[in-house]
Each structure stands twice: as C-alpha cells, then as structure tokens.
Amino acid sequence: NAGVTQTPKFRILKIGQSMTLQCTQDMNHNYMYWYRQDPGMGLKLIYYSVGAGITDKGEVPNGYNVSRSTTEDFPLRLELAAPSQTSVYFCASSPEGPNDEQYFGPGTRLTVT
Amino acid sequence: KNEVEQSPQNLTAQEGEFITINCSYSVGISALHWLQQHPGGGIVSLFMLSSGKKKHGRLIATINIQEKHSSLHITASHPRDSAVYICAVLTGTASKLTFGTGTRLQVTL
C-alpha cells in the first residue's frame, strides 16, 4: 500500500492564482482531512470528510474548497491565492474518525508571492 | 491560553538518556494522540490513548485524565529519535483534533 499520497511536493504561486492540491489514499478509509502547518503553530484543520460525498469545514476554511467524489481522493482547491496561504499542507486519513489513528501524507510546501 | 500546551519547547539530550515530554490540556477530552514529525517533515502517529499507559518499543505514553496531563517517555534515547513530538487532543463533542505546537527533540552522540 502506498498509504496517503500528495502532489505536488512543492509549489510557488503568484497572488491571485489558483491551484489544486491532490490527496489520495489506498487504505479505504472513510475519514479524510486537510491540515495546514504554519511555523511555530500547531496543525490547523481546514476541511474534513467523513465519506464520499460528505465534507465539512474545519477551523480555517476561508479561501479553500474541497470535494470528495470517491473514497480515495480528497483534493483541496485554493482560489485566488494570498500570501497568508503560504504554509505546509498535510492530508491525512483515518478509518473511523479522529478517535482513531491518523495516517498522514508527506505534505505540500506552498509559497504564495 | 492555548487548549494544548507542550513542554519543553526544545530539548537536547545525549544518547542513552531517558526523555520526558509533557502535554497539558485545559478541557475535557475523549482521546489524546502523540505524533512524531521527522526532520524531513513527515508525520506519523505514535499513540492514541484515553486512559492509563501504552508502550511501544522504547516509547511509553501515559495520561492522567483528572490532572489533564499526558507524558511521552523515550528510554535509551538514540539520535534517530531526533524529531518534533506533537500532542493532539479530541474534545468530547468535537469532530476535530486540537494540536499542540510540538516539542523539538535533538539527541546527540
């Protein structure tokens, strides 16, 4: 199993550009999450999904959108990138929710200039 | 005040030392996670516990629900243990984890 994969690993965006961060898991997990990690701060939840077709906002959803059309994929869309979205983004999955072990992807380092 | 506080923020130890990292939280929780973030950035789950103690190899995690406190111990530390250790809590009715800012551990020869 590949576990949780994310693409790209690194990206530089100009202000106002858009992009999609891809996340795929092959463990048939119901729950998937997007987090961002800023220097000196704890991970913050952006969006999460409890299954295909169901998504919900986390702590910091503004400026982002998600979809979950399949169990495997949970892409994160940035519209109109802003410097405040410069961060490291992690996708994670778990079988039964936050009360269960979480499996993280390798992360995407995004810089918006 | 953050819901999850970790101490120390930074820790340097010599190989072989016994290490303790602390996590305190301010609200009632249903579960607590310990995670390890490697120098390259990858994050792995070490433990999830809601009471008592868990052990895996040289790692031991304990939790005291009444005192709202958890500790992660590393016995016979090794340079490969150098990483950031992150505590995260799940509050009773929440569907999300709240993360601490991490403890950066460096183990030297």
GROMACS .gro file of C-alpha atoms in nm:
model
  222
    1ASN     CA    1   0.000   0.000   0.000
    2ALA     CA    2   0.120   0.350  -0.080
    3GLY     CA    3  -0.080   0.492   0.214
    4VAL     CA    4  -0.160   0.863   0.170
    5THR     CA    5  -0.001   1.037  -0.126
    6GLN     CA    6   0.005   1.409  -0.200
    7THR     CA    7   0.104   1.606  -0.506
    8PRO     CA    8   0.283   1.832  -0.566
    9LYS     CA    9   0.559   1.832  -0.303
   10PHE     CA   10   0.643   2.198  -0.362
   11ARG     CA   11   0.470   2.483  -0.542
   12ILE     CA   12   0.518   2.855  -0.581
   13LEU     CA   13   0.210   3.057  -0.673
   14LYS     CA   14   0.162   3.419  -0.756
   15ILE     CA   15  -0.104   3.618  -0.571
   16GLY     CA   16  -0.443   3.558  -0.730
   17GLN     CA   17  -0.355   3.230  -0.898
   18SER     CA   18  -0.548   2.910  -0.828
   19MET     CA   19  -0.435   2.553  -0.780
   20THR     CA   20  -0.548   2.213  -0.657
   21LEU     CA   21  -0.355   2.005  -0.406
   22GLN     CA   22  -0.415   1.638  -0.471
   23CYS     CA   23  -0.456   1.375  -0.200
   24THR     CA   24  -0.517   1.003  -0.249
   25GLN     CA   25  -0.535   0.716  -0.002
   26ASP     CA   26  -0.547   0.346  -0.080
   27MET     CA   27  -0.649   0.217   0.263
   28ASN     CA   28  -1.026   0.251   0.208
   29HIS     CA   29  -1.051   0.496   0.499
   30ASN     CA   30  -1.377   0.680   0.544
   31TYR     CA   31  -1.232   0.991   0.708
   32MET     CA   32  -1.000   1.233   0.533
   33TYR     CA   33  -0.859   1.566   0.649
   34TRP     CA   34  -0.669   1.866   0.523
   35TYR     CA   35  -0.442   2.049   0.767
   36ARG     CA   36  -0.208   2.341   0.736
   37GLN     CA   37   0.105   2.387   0.943
   38ASP     CA   38   0.249   2.734   0.990
   39PRO     CA   39   0.589   2.794   1.156
   40GLY     CA   40   0.564   2.778   1.536
   41MET     CA   41   0.196   2.687   1.525
   42GLY     CA   42   0.007   2.364   1.573
   43LEU     CA   43  -0.163   2.193   1.282
   44LYS     CA   44  -0.494   2.354   1.195
   45LEU     CA   45  -0.784   2.169   1.031
   46ILE     CA   46  -0.903   2.323   0.704
   47TYR     CA   47  -1.169   2.076   0.588
   48TYR     CA   48  -1.258   1.718   0.658
   49SER     CA   49  -1.475   1.445   0.507
   50VAL     CA   50  -1.648   1.152   0.672
   51GLY     CA   51  -1.710   0.969   0.346
   52ALA     CA   52  -1.762   1.010  -0.026
   53GLY     CA   53  -1.995   1.300  -0.099
   54ILE     CA   54  -1.973   1.447   0.254
   55THR     CA   55  -1.744   1.733   0.351
   56ASP     CA   56  -1.740   1.987   0.632
   57LYS     CA   57  -1.545   2.293   0.739
   58GLY     CA   58  -1.271   2.285   0.997
   59GLU     CA   59  -1.113   2.572   1.189
   60VAL     CA   60  -0.965   2.767   0.896
   61PRO     CA   61  -1.169   2.701   0.578
   62ASN     CA   62  -1.170   3.052   0.426
   63GLY     CA   63  -1.004   3.065   0.086
   64TYR     CA   64  -1.026   2.690   0.029
   65ASN     CA   65  -1.270   2.440  -0.119
   66VAL     CA   66  -1.281   2.061  -0.121
   67SER     CA   67  -1.471   1.779  -0.284
   68ARG     CA   68  -1.493   1.407  -0.214
   69SER     CA   69  -1.635   1.226  -0.515
   70THR     CA   70  -1.463   0.896  -0.430
   71THR     CA   71  -1.341   0.727  -0.111
   72GLU     CA   72  -0.982   0.752  -0.233
   73ASP     CA   73  -0.949   1.116  -0.337
   74PHE     CA   74  -0.985   1.441  -0.142
   75PRO     CA   75  -0.849   1.738  -0.342
   76LEU     CA   76  -0.805   2.082  -0.185
   77ARG     CA   77  -0.867   2.381  -0.410
   78LEU     CA   78  -0.713   2.723  -0.348
   79GLU     CA   79  -0.890   3.003  -0.529
   80LEU     CA   80  -0.726   3.345  -0.555
   81ALA     CA   81  -0.411   3.256  -0.363
   82ALA     CA   82  -0.297   3.502  -0.096
   83PRO     CA   83   0.037   3.532   0.092
   84SER     CA   84  -0.147   3.421   0.410
   85GLN     CA   85  -0.190   3.080   0.246
   86THR     CA   86   0.185   3.022   0.242
   87SER     CA   87   0.215   2.710   0.454
   88VAL     CA   88   0.280   2.336   0.456
   89TYR     CA   89  -0.033   2.139   0.379
   90PHE     CA   90  -0.090   1.787   0.506
   91CYS     CA   91  -0.359   1.546   0.401
   92ALA     CA   92  -0.450   1.265   0.642
   93SER     CA   93  -0.692   0.977   0.664
   94SER     CA   94  -0.828   0.753   0.937
   95PRO     CA   95  -1.056   0.451   0.936
   96GLU     CA   96  -1.307   0.565   1.199
   97GLY     CA   97  -1.254   0.935   1.262
   98PRO     CA   98  -1.045   1.149   1.499
   99ASN     CA   99  -1.082   0.886   1.771
  100ASP     CA  100  -0.866   0.658   1.558
  101GLU     CA  101  -0.508   0.656   1.433
  102GLN     CA  102  -0.442   0.913   1.162
  103TYR     CA  103  -0.221   0.845   0.860
  104PHE     CA  104  -0.051   1.148   0.710
  105GLY     CA  105   0.069   1.226   0.362
  106PRO     CA  106   0.420   1.369   0.306
  107GLY     CA  107   0.298   1.728   0.280
  108THR     CA  108   0.297   2.003   0.018
  109ARG     CA  109   0.505   2.316   0.077
  110LEU     CA  110   0.324   2.610  -0.082
  111THR     CA  111   0.462   2.961  -0.118
  112VAL     CA  112   0.244   3.247  -0.241
  113THR     CA  113   0.437   3.555  -0.356
  114LYS     CA  114  -0.431   3.034   2.668
  115ASN     CA  115  -0.393   2.752   2.416
  116GLU     CA  116  -0.606   2.446   2.476
  117VAL     CA  117  -0.297   2.226   2.441
  118GLU     CA  118   0.038   2.322   2.593
  119GLN     CA  119   0.356   2.121   2.547
  120SER     CA  120   0.679   2.144   2.743
  121PRO     CA  121   0.959   2.184   2.692
  122GLN     CA  122   0.952   2.355   2.352
  123ASN     CA  123   1.306   2.239   2.280
  124LEU     CA  124   1.505   1.958   2.432
  125THR     CA  125   1.860   1.840   2.375
  126ALA     CA  126   1.972   1.508   2.518
  127GLN     CA  127   2.270   1.279   2.493
  128GLU     CA  128   2.234   0.932   2.351
  129GLY     CA  129   2.110   0.690   2.612
  130GLU     CA  130   1.927   0.944   2.826
  131PHE     CA  131   1.570   0.899   2.947
  132ILE     CA  132   1.348   1.169   2.797
  133THR     CA  133   1.013   1.305   2.908
  134ILE     CA  134   0.790   1.534   2.703
  135ASN     CA  135   0.481   1.681   2.863
  136CYS     CA  136   0.138   1.777   2.733
  137SER     CA  137  -0.126   1.964   2.934
  138TYR     CA  138  -0.473   2.048   2.816
  139SER     CA  139  -0.744   2.271   2.953
  140VAL     CA  140  -1.068   2.098   2.852
  141GLY     CA  141  -1.223   1.756   2.894
  142ILE     CA  142  -1.110   1.515   2.626
  143SER     CA  143  -1.210   1.178   2.487
  144ALA     CA  144  -0.872   1.089   2.338
  145LEU     CA  145  -0.515   1.211   2.314
  146HIS     CA  146  -0.271   1.147   2.030
  147TRP     CA  147   0.107   1.159   2.024
  148LEU     CA  148   0.263   1.215   1.683
  149GLN     CA  149   0.620   1.231   1.557
  150GLN     CA  150   0.728   1.471   1.283
  151HIS     CA  151   1.055   1.372   1.120
  152PRO     CA  152   1.318   1.629   1.020
  153GLY     CA  153   1.208   1.578   0.659
  154GLY     CA  154   0.854   1.682   0.753
  155GLY     CA  155   0.665   1.352   0.751
  156ILE     CA  156   0.422   1.290   1.038
  157VAL     CA  157   0.349   0.951   1.191
  158SER     CA  158   0.110   0.855   1.465
  159LEU     CA  159   0.278   0.707   1.773
  160PHE     CA  160  -0.003   0.655   2.022
  161MET     CA  161  -0.368   0.719   2.080
  162LEU     CA  162  -0.487   0.684   2.437
  163SER     CA  163  -0.781   0.777   2.654
  164SER     CA  164  -0.662   0.635   2.986
  165GLY     CA  165  -0.369   0.468   3.152
  166LYS     CA  166  -0.050   0.386   2.970
  167LYS     CA  167   0.070   0.245   2.638
  168LYS     CA  168   0.411   0.114   2.541
  169HIS     CA  169   0.568   0.053   2.203
  170GLY     CA  170   0.933  -0.040   2.196
  171ARG     CA  171   1.128   0.235   2.377
  172LEU     CA  172   0.832   0.471   2.379
  173ILE     CA  173   0.584   0.496   2.665
  174ALA     CA  174   0.281   0.726   2.679
  175THR     CA  175   0.081   0.794   2.992
  176ILE     CA  176  -0.226   1.001   3.059
  177ASN     CA  177  -0.385   1.133   3.378
  178ILE     CA  178  -0.739   1.239   3.294
  179GLN     CA  179  -0.804   1.404   3.632
  180GLU     CA  180  -0.492   1.621   3.606
  181LYS     CA  181  -0.544   1.685   3.232
  182HIS     CA  182  -0.188   1.581   3.159
  183SER     CA  183  -0.003   1.333   2.940
  184SER     CA  184   0.364   1.241   2.913
  185LEU     CA  185   0.565   1.077   2.640
  186HIS     CA  186   0.878   0.897   2.760
  187ILE     CA  187   1.166   0.772   2.549
  188THR     CA  188   1.402   0.525   2.711
  189ALA     CA  189   1.761   0.478   2.594
  190SER     CA  190   1.733   0.767   2.351
  191HIS     CA  191   1.910   0.750   2.016
  192PRO     CA  192   1.996   1.014   1.755
  193ARG     CA  193   1.727   0.866   1.527
  194ASP     CA  194   1.471   0.981   1.789
  195SER     CA  195   1.551   1.341   1.693
  196ALA     CA  196   1.220   1.485   1.572
  197VAL     CA  197   0.933   1.709   1.673
  198TYR     CA  198   0.682   1.537   1.901
  199ILE     CA  199   0.327   1.665   1.880
  200CYS     CA  200   0.040   1.617   2.121
  201ALA     CA  201  -0.321   1.646   1.998
  202VAL     CA  202  -0.649   1.615   2.185
  203LEU     CA  203  -1.001   1.528   2.085
  204THR     CA  204  -1.259   1.705   2.298
  205GLY     CA  205  -1.580   1.532   2.394
  206THR     CA  206  -1.816   1.653   2.125
  207ALA     CA  207  -1.569   1.778   1.866
  208SER     CA  208  -1.504   1.611   1.537
  209LYS     CA  209  -1.154   1.751   1.511
  210LEU     CA  210  -0.820   1.732   1.687
  211THR     CA  211  -0.657   2.031   1.856
  212PHE     CA  212  -0.281   2.020   1.821
  213GLY     CA  213  -0.001   2.147   2.039
  214THR     CA  214   0.291   2.334   1.884
  215GLY     CA  215   0.529   2.046   1.939
  216THR     CA  216   0.850   1.968   2.129
  217ARG     CA  217   1.166   1.967   1.922
  218LEU     CA  218   1.399   1.692   2.044
  219GLN     CA  219   1.761   1.658   1.944
  220VAL     CA  220   1.959   1.356   2.062
  221THR     CA  221   2.334   1.384   2.023
  222LEU     CA  222   2.607   1.118   2.033
   0.00000   0.00000   0.00000
